[in-house]
Coordinates of C-alpha atoms and ligand atoms in Angstrom, one line a residue:
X535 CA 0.0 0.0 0.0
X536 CA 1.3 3.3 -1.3
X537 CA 2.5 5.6 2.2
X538 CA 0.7 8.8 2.7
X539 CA 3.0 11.8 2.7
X540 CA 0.4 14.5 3.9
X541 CA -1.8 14.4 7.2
X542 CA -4.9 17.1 7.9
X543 CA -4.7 18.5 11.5
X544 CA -7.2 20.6 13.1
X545 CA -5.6 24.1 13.5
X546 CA -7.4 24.8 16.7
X547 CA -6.9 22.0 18.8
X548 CA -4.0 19.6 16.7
X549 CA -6.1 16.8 16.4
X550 CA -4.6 14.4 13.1
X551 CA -7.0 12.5 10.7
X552 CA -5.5 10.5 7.5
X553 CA -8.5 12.6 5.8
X554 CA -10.2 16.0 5.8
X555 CA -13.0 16.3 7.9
X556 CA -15.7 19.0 8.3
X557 CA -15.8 19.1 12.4
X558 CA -12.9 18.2 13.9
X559 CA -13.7 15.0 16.7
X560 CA -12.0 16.6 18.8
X561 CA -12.6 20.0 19.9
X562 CA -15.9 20.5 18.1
X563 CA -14.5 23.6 16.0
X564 CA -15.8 23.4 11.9
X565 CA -14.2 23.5 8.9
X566 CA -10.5 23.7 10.8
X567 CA -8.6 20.7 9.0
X568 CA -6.1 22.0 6.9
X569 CA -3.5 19.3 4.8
X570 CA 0.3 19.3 5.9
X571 CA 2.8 17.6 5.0
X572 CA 3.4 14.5 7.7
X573 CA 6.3 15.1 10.3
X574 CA 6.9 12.5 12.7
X575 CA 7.4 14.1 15.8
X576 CA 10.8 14.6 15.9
X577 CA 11.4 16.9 18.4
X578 CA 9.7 15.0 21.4
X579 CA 12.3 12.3 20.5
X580 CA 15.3 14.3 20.4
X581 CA 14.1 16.1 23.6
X582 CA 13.9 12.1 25.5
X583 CA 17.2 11.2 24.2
X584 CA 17.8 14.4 26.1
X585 CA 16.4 13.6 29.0
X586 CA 18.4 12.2 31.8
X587 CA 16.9 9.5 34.2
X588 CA 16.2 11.4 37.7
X589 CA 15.3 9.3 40.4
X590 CA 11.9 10.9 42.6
X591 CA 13.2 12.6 45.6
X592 CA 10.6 14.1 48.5
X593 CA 9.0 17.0 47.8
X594 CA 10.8 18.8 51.1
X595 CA 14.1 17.5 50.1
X596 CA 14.0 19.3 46.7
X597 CA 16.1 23.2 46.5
X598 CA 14.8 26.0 46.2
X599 CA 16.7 28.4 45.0
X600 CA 15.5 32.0 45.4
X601 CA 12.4 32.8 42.6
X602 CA 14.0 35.8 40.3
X603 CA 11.9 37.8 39.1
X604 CA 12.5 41.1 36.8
X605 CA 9.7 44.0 37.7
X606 CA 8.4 45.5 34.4
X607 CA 8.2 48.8 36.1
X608 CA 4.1 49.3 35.4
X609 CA 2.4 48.1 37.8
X610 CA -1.1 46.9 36.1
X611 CA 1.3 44.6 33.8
X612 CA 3.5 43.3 36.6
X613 CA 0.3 42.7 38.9
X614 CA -1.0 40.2 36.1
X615 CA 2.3 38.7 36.0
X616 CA 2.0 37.8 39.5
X617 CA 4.6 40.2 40.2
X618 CA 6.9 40.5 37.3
X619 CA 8.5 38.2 34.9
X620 CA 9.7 35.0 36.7
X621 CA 13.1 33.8 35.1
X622 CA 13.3 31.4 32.5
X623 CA 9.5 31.7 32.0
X624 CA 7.7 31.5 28.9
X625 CA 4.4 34.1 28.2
X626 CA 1.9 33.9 25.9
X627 CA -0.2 37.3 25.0
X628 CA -3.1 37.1 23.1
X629 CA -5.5 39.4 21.4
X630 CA -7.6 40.7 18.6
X631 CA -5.5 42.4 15.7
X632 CA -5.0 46.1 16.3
X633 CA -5.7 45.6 19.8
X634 CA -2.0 47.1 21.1
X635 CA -0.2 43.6 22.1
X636 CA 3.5 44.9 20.0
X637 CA 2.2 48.4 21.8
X638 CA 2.2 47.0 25.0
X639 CA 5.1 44.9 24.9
X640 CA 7.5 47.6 23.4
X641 CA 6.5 49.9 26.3
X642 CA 7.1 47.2 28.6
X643 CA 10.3 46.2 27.0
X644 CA 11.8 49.7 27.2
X645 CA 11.2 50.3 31.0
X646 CA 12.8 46.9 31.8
X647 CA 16.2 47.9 29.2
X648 CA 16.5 50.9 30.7
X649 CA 17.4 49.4 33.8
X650 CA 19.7 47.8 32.3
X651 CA 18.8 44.4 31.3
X652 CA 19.7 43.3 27.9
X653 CA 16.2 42.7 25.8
X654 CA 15.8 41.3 22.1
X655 CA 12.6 42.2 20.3
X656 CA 12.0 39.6 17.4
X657 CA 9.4 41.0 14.8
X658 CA 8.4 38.9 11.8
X659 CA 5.3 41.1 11.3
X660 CA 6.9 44.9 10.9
X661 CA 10.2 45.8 9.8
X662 CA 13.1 47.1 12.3
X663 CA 12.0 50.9 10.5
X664 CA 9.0 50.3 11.1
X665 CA 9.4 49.1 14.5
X666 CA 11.3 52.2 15.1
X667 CA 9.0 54.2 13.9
X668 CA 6.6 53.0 16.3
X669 CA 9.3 53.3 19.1
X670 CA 9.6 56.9 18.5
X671 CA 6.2 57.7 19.0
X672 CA 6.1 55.7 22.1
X673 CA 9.3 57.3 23.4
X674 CA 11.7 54.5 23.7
X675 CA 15.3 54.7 23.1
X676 CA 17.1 51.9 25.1
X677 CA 20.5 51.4 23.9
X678 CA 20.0 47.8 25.6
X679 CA 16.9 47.4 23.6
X680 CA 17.5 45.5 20.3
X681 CA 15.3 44.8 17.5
X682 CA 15.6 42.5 15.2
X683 CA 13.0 41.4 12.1
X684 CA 13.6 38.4 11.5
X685 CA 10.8 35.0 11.0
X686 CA 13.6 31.8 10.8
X687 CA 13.4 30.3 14.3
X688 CA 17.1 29.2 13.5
X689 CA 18.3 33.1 13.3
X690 CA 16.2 33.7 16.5
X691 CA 18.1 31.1 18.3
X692 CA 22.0 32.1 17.1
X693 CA 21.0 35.9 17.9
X694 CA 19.6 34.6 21.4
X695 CA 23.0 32.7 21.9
X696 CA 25.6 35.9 20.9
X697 CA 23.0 38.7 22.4
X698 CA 22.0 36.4 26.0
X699 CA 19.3 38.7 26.4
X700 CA 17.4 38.7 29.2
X701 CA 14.1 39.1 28.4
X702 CA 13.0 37.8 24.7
X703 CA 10.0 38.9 22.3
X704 CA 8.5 36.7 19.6
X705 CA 5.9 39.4 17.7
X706 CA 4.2 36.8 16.9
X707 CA 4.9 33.1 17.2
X708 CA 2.6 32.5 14.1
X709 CA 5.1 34.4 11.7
X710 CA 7.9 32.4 12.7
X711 CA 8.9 29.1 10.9
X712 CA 11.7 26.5 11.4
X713 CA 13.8 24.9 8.5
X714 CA 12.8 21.5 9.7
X715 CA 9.4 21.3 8.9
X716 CA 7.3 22.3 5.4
X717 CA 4.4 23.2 6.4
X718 CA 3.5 27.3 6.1
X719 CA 4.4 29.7 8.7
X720 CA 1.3 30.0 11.3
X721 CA 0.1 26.1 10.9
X722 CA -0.1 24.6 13.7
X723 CA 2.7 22.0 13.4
X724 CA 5.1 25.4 13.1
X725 CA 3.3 26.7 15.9
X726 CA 3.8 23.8 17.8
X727 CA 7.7 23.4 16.9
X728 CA 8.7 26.9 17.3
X729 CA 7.0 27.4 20.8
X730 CA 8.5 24.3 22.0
X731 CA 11.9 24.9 20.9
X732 CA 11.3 28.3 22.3
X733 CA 10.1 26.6 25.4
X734 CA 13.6 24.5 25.7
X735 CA 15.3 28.0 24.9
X736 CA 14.2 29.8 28.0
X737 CA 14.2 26.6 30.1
X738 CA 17.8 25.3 29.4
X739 CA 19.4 29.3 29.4
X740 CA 17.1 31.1 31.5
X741 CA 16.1 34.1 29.1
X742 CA 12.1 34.9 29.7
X743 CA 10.2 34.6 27.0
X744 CA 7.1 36.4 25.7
X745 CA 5.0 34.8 22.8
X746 CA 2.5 37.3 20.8
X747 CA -0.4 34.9 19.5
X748 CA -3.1 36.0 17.5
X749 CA -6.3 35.3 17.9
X750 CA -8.7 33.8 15.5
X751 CA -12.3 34.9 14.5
X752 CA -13.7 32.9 17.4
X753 CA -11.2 34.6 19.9
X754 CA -9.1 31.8 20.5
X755 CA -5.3 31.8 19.9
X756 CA -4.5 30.3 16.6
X757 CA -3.8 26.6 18.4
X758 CA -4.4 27.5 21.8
X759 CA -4.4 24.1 23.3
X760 CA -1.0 23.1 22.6
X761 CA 0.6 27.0 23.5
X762 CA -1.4 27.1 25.9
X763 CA 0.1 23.2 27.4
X764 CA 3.6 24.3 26.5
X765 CA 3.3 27.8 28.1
X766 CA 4.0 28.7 31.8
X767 CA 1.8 31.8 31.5
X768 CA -1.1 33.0 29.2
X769 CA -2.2 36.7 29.1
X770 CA -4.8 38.1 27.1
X771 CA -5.5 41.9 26.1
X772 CA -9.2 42.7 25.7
X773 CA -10.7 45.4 24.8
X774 CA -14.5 47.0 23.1
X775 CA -13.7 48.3 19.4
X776 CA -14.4 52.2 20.0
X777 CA -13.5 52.0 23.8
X778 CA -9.9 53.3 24.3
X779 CA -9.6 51.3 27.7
X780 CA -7.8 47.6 27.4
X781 CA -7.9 44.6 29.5
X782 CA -5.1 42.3 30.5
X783 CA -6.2 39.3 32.1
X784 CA -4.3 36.2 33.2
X785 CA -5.9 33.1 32.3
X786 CA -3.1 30.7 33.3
X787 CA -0.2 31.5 35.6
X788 CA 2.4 28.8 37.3
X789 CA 3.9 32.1 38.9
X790 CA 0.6 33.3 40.3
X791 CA -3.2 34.0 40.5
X792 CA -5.1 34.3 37.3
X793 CA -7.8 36.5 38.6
X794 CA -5.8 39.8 38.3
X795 CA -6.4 42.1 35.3
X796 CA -4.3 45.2 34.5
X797 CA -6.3 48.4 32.5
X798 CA -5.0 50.6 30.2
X799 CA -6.1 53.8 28.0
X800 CA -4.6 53.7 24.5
X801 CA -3.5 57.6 24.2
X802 CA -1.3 58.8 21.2
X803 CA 1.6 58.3 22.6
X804 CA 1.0 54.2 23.5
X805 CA -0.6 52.9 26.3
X806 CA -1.0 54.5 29.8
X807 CA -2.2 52.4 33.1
X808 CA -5.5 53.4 34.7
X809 CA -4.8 52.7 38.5
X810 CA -7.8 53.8 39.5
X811 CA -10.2 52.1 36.7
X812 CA -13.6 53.1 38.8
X813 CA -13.1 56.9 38.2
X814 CA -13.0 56.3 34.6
X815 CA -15.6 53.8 34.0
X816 CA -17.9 55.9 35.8
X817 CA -17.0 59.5 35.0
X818 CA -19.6 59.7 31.9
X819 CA -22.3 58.0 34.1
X820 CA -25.7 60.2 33.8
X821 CA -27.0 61.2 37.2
X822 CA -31.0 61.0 37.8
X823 CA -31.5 59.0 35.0
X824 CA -33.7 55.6 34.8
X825 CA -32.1 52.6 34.0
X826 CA -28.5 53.2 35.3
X827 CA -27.4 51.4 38.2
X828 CA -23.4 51.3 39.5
X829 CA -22.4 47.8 40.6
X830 CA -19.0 46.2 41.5
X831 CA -17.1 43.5 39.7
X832 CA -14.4 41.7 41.8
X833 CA -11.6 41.1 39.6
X834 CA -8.6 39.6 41.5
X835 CA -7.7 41.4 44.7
X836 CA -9.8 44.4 43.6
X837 CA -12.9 45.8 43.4
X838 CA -13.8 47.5 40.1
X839 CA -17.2 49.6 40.2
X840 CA -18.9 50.2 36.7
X841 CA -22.1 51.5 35.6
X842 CA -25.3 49.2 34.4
X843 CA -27.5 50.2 31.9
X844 CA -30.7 49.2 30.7
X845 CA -33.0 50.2 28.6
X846 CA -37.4 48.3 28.8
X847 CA -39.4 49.6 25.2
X848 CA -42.3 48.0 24.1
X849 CA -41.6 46.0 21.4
X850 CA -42.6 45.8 17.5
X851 CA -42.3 42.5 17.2
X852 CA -43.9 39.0 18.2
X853 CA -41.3 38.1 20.5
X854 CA -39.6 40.6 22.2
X855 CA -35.6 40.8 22.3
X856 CA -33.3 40.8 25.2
X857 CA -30.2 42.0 24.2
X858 CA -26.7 41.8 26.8
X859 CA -23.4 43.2 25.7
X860 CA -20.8 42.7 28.9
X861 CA -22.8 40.2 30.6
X862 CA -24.8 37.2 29.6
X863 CA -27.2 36.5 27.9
X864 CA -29.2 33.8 29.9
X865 CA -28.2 35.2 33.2
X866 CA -30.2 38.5 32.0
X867 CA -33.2 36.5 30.9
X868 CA -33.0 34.6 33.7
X869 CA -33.4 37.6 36.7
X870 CA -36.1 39.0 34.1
X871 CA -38.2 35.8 34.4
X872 CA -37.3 36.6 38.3
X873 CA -38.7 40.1 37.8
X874 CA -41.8 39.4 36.6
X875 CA -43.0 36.7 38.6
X876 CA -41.5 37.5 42.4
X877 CA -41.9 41.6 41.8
X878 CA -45.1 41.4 39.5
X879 CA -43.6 43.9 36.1
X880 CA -45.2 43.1 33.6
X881 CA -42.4 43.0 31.4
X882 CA -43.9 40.1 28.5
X883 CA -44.1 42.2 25.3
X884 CA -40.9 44.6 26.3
X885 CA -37.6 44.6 24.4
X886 CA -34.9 44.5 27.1
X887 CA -31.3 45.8 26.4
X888 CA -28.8 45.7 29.5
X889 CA -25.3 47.0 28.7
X890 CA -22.0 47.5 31.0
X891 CA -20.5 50.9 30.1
X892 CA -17.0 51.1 29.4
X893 CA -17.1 48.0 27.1
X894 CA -16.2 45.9 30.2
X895 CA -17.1 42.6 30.5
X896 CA -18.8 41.1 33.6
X897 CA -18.7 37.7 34.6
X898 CA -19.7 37.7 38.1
X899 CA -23.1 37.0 40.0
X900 CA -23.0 39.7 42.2
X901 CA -24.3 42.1 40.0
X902 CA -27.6 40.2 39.5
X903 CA -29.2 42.7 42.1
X904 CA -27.3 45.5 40.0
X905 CA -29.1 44.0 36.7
X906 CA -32.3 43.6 37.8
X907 CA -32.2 47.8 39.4
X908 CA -31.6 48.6 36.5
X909 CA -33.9 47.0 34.3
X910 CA -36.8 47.7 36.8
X911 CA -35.9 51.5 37.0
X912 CA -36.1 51.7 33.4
X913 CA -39.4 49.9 33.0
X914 CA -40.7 52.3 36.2
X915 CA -39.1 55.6 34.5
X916 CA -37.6 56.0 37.8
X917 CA -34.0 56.7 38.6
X918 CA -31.8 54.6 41.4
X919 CA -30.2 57.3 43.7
X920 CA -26.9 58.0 42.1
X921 CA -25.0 57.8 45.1
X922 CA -26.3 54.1 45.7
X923 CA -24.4 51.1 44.7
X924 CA -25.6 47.8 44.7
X925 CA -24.5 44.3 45.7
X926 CA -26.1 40.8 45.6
X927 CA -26.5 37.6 43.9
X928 CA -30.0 36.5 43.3
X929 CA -31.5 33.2 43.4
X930 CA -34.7 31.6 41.4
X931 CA -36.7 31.8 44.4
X932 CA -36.2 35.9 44.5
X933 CA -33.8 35.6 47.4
X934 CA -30.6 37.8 47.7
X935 CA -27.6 35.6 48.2
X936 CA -24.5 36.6 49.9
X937 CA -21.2 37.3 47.9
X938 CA -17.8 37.1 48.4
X939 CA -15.7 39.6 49.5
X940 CA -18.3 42.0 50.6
X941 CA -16.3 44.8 52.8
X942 CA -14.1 45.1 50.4
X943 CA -16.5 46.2 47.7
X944 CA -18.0 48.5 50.1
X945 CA -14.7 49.6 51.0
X946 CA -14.2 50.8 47.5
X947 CA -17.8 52.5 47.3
X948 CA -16.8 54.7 50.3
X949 CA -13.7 55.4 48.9
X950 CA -15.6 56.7 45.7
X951 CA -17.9 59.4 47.4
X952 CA -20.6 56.8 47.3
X953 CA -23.1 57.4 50.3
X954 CA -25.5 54.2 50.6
X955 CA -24.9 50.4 49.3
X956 CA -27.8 47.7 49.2
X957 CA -26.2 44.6 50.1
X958 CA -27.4 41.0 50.6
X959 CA -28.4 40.4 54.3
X960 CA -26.5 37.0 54.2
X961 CA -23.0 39.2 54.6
X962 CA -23.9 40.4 58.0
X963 CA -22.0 43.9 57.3
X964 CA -22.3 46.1 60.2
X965 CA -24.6 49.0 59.6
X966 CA -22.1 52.0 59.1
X967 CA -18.5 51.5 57.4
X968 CA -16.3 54.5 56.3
X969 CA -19.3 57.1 56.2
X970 CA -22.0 54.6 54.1
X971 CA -24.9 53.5 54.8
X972 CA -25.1 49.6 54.7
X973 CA -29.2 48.8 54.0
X974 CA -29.2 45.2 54.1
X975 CA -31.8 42.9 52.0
X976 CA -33.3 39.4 51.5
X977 CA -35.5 39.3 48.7
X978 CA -35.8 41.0 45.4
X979 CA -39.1 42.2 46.8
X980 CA -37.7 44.3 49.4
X981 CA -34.7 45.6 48.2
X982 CA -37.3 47.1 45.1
X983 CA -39.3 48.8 48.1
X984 CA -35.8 50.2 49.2
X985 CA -34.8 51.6 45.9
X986 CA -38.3 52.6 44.4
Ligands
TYD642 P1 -0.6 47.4 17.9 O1 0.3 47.4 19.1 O2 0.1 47.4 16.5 O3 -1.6 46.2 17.9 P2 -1.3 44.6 17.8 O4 0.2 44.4 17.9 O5 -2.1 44.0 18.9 O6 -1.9 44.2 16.5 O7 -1.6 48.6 18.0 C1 -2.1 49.2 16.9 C2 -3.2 50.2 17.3 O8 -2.9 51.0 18.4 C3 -3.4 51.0 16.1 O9 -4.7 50.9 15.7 C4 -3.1 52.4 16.5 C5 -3.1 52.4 18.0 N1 -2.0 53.2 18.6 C6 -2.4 54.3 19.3 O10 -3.5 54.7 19.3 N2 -1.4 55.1 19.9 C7 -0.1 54.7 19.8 O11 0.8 55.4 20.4 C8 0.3 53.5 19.1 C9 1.7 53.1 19.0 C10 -0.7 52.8 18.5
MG643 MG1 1.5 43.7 16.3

């Protein structure tokens, strides 16, 4: 029997198949197979014949040597990090094009070379002028910065060996391509290659390394399974199209929590940290109007407080929509369905549009009580007190649950000016901290008899 030559691999999760198949088995994604030519792994083998036999040893038995780390010098990126950059550690960024990921990491790359530390920035998608250009705008004029535009993973290496830099930048891993394998820049088995090479780079010399991955139509990173396997860290930078504020959110840290996010503005000269994100996501809120409601969102170690909007109008059609940009979808028509049978609106036959301001996103329960405000004072045409935030989870049964962290939101609230906060009586808050006024409440029932 003649030997095939080519195999198809799904380019979102790896998966092989002899054949081209619509849905990959795998991971579920369609129309992902794309034909390359068959490579037996060859790296895996040369990196066991590598490999020396180590004996298990206990766990307290084992060294530790002192954890380097190298600060960044902006605190919002190094918070994400967990810190700063741990040594020898490999970091994948993702985001949408145009988003500010080479932005971001040239800034970051100049504060960390002009202490000193030696830093190679690899670009295989601009050229060094246009790099420069970039740079120049941005400020940065490290003499220990270098830039090099270059997309053979074999250069990369040599220039890593005579440079021993110690922080490395791969803008982005899907340009880069190795010698040893045929398939196209950006497939997944080059993908997959370079990263792990790149991986064996940073272990074996100690240089950090930061991957740029794009990300595809379906926000995923081009292959994201296997980087994000291989990978000690993976970041990504979020942002609204139109908003000027970005996100960066850890997803996966071996160096520390993944629930920190850093924010940024993007200003004409680069990116600037927001250290006090609140202000800004609430400084174009409308006082006295119906339908706005301020909430908090815990992300990490801090509170975040943003501004809920929603908007009830009879609708022109046989079913009505419910539309949610920043939270979801079925949560919203979920504490609607709560709305209208443990309050009594009458909100069958309303279009219902809830939106977070500030093209954040939301992913947290404790703004439930926050939603449904808002949604209710819209429908009623009457406003929430703007000086009120409001805290609770809600279950199907109308109650208010408790949530986590509670004093600490309301910690943040005070700090803001804010003068009253609704919070679930579950939290057992004691009635007056830092000049607010705690109202507790149990029910969706009463907290609406509070507020309206
Ligand atoms: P970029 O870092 O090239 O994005 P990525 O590498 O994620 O594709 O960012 C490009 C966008 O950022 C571009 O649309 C212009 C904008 N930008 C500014 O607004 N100000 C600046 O100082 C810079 C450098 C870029
Ligand atoms: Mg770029």
């Amino acid at each position: 029997m003649a030997k095939t030559n080519t195999i198809f691999s799904c380019q979102s999760c790896g998966y092989q198949a002899p054949k081209w198949l619509g849905r990959c088995p795998d991971c579920g994604s369609w129309n992902s197979f794309v034909e390359e030519v068959f490579q037996k792994e060859r790296s895996i083998k040369k990196g066991l014949e590598l490999l020396k036999p180590q004996p298990p040893v206990p766990i307290c038995d084992i060294e530790v040597t002192d954890e380097h780390r190298v600060q960044v010098g902006i605190a919002e990126f190094d918070r994400v990090l967990g810190g700063g950059i741990a040594k020898g550690s490999l970091i994948l960024i993702g985001g949408d094009p145009g988003i500010g990921k080479s932005t971001l990491l040239l800034q970051a790359m100049e504060m960390v070379a002009s202490r000193g530390h030696t830093v190679l920035y690899v670009s295989g998608e601009e050229s060094a002028r246009q790099t420069r250009m970039r740079a120049e705008r941005l400020g940065v004029a490290s003499k220990s910065l270098y830039v090099a535009a270059e997309t053979s993973l074999e250069t990369i290496l040599e220039e890593v060996k005579k440079l021993r830099p110690t922080l490395l930048v791969i803008d982005s891993i899907q340009t880069i391509f190795t010698t040893e394998i045929d398939s196209a820049p950006g497939s997944i088995s080059q993908v997959r290659e370079c990263a792990g090479r790149l991986m064996q780079l940073s272990k074996g010399t100690g240089v950090s390394t930061f991957l740029i991955g794009h990300v595809t139509k379906e926000g995923a990173i081009a292959g994201p399974r296997l980087l994000e396997h291989i990978v000690d860290t993976v970041i990504y930078f979020e942002g609204e199209r139109g908003h000027a504020y970005r996100i960066l959110r850890a997803v996966k840290n071996r160096y520390g929590s993944t629930n920190e996010i850093g924010v940024f503005e993007m200003t004409d000269s680069g990116l600037k940290e927001v250290s006090n994100p609140s202000e800004i996501f609430l400084a174009e809120r409308p006082l006295n109007a119906s339908g706005s409601t301020v909430v908090t969102s815990l992300e990490g170690t801090r509170p975040i407080l943003v501004e809920l909007q929603a908007l009830v109008s009879l609708t022109n059609f046989a079913v009505p929509r419910r539309t949610t940009i920043g939270v979801d979808h079925n949560r919203v028509s979920l504490l609607v369905a709560v709305l209208e049978k443990k309050v009594g609106l009458n909100l069958i036959g309303q279009d219902i549009f809830v939106n977070v301001a500030g093209g954040v996103k939301i992913d947290e329960p404790a703004v439930d009580l926050g939603i449904i405000t808002a949604v209710a004072s819209s429908f009623l045409d009457k406003p929430v007190d703007p000086k009120t935030v409001i805290i609770g989870e809600i279950g199907l049964t109308g109650e208010i649950r408790g949530v986590a962290q509670a004093e600490l939101r309301v910690g943040e609230a005070a700090k803001l000016g804010f003068t009253r906060c609704i919070v679930p009586s579950g939290n057992k808050l004691s009635q007056r901290i830092d000049g607010i006024e705690i109202v507790p409440v149990g029910t969706v029932r009463e907290a609406m008899e509070v507020m309206f």
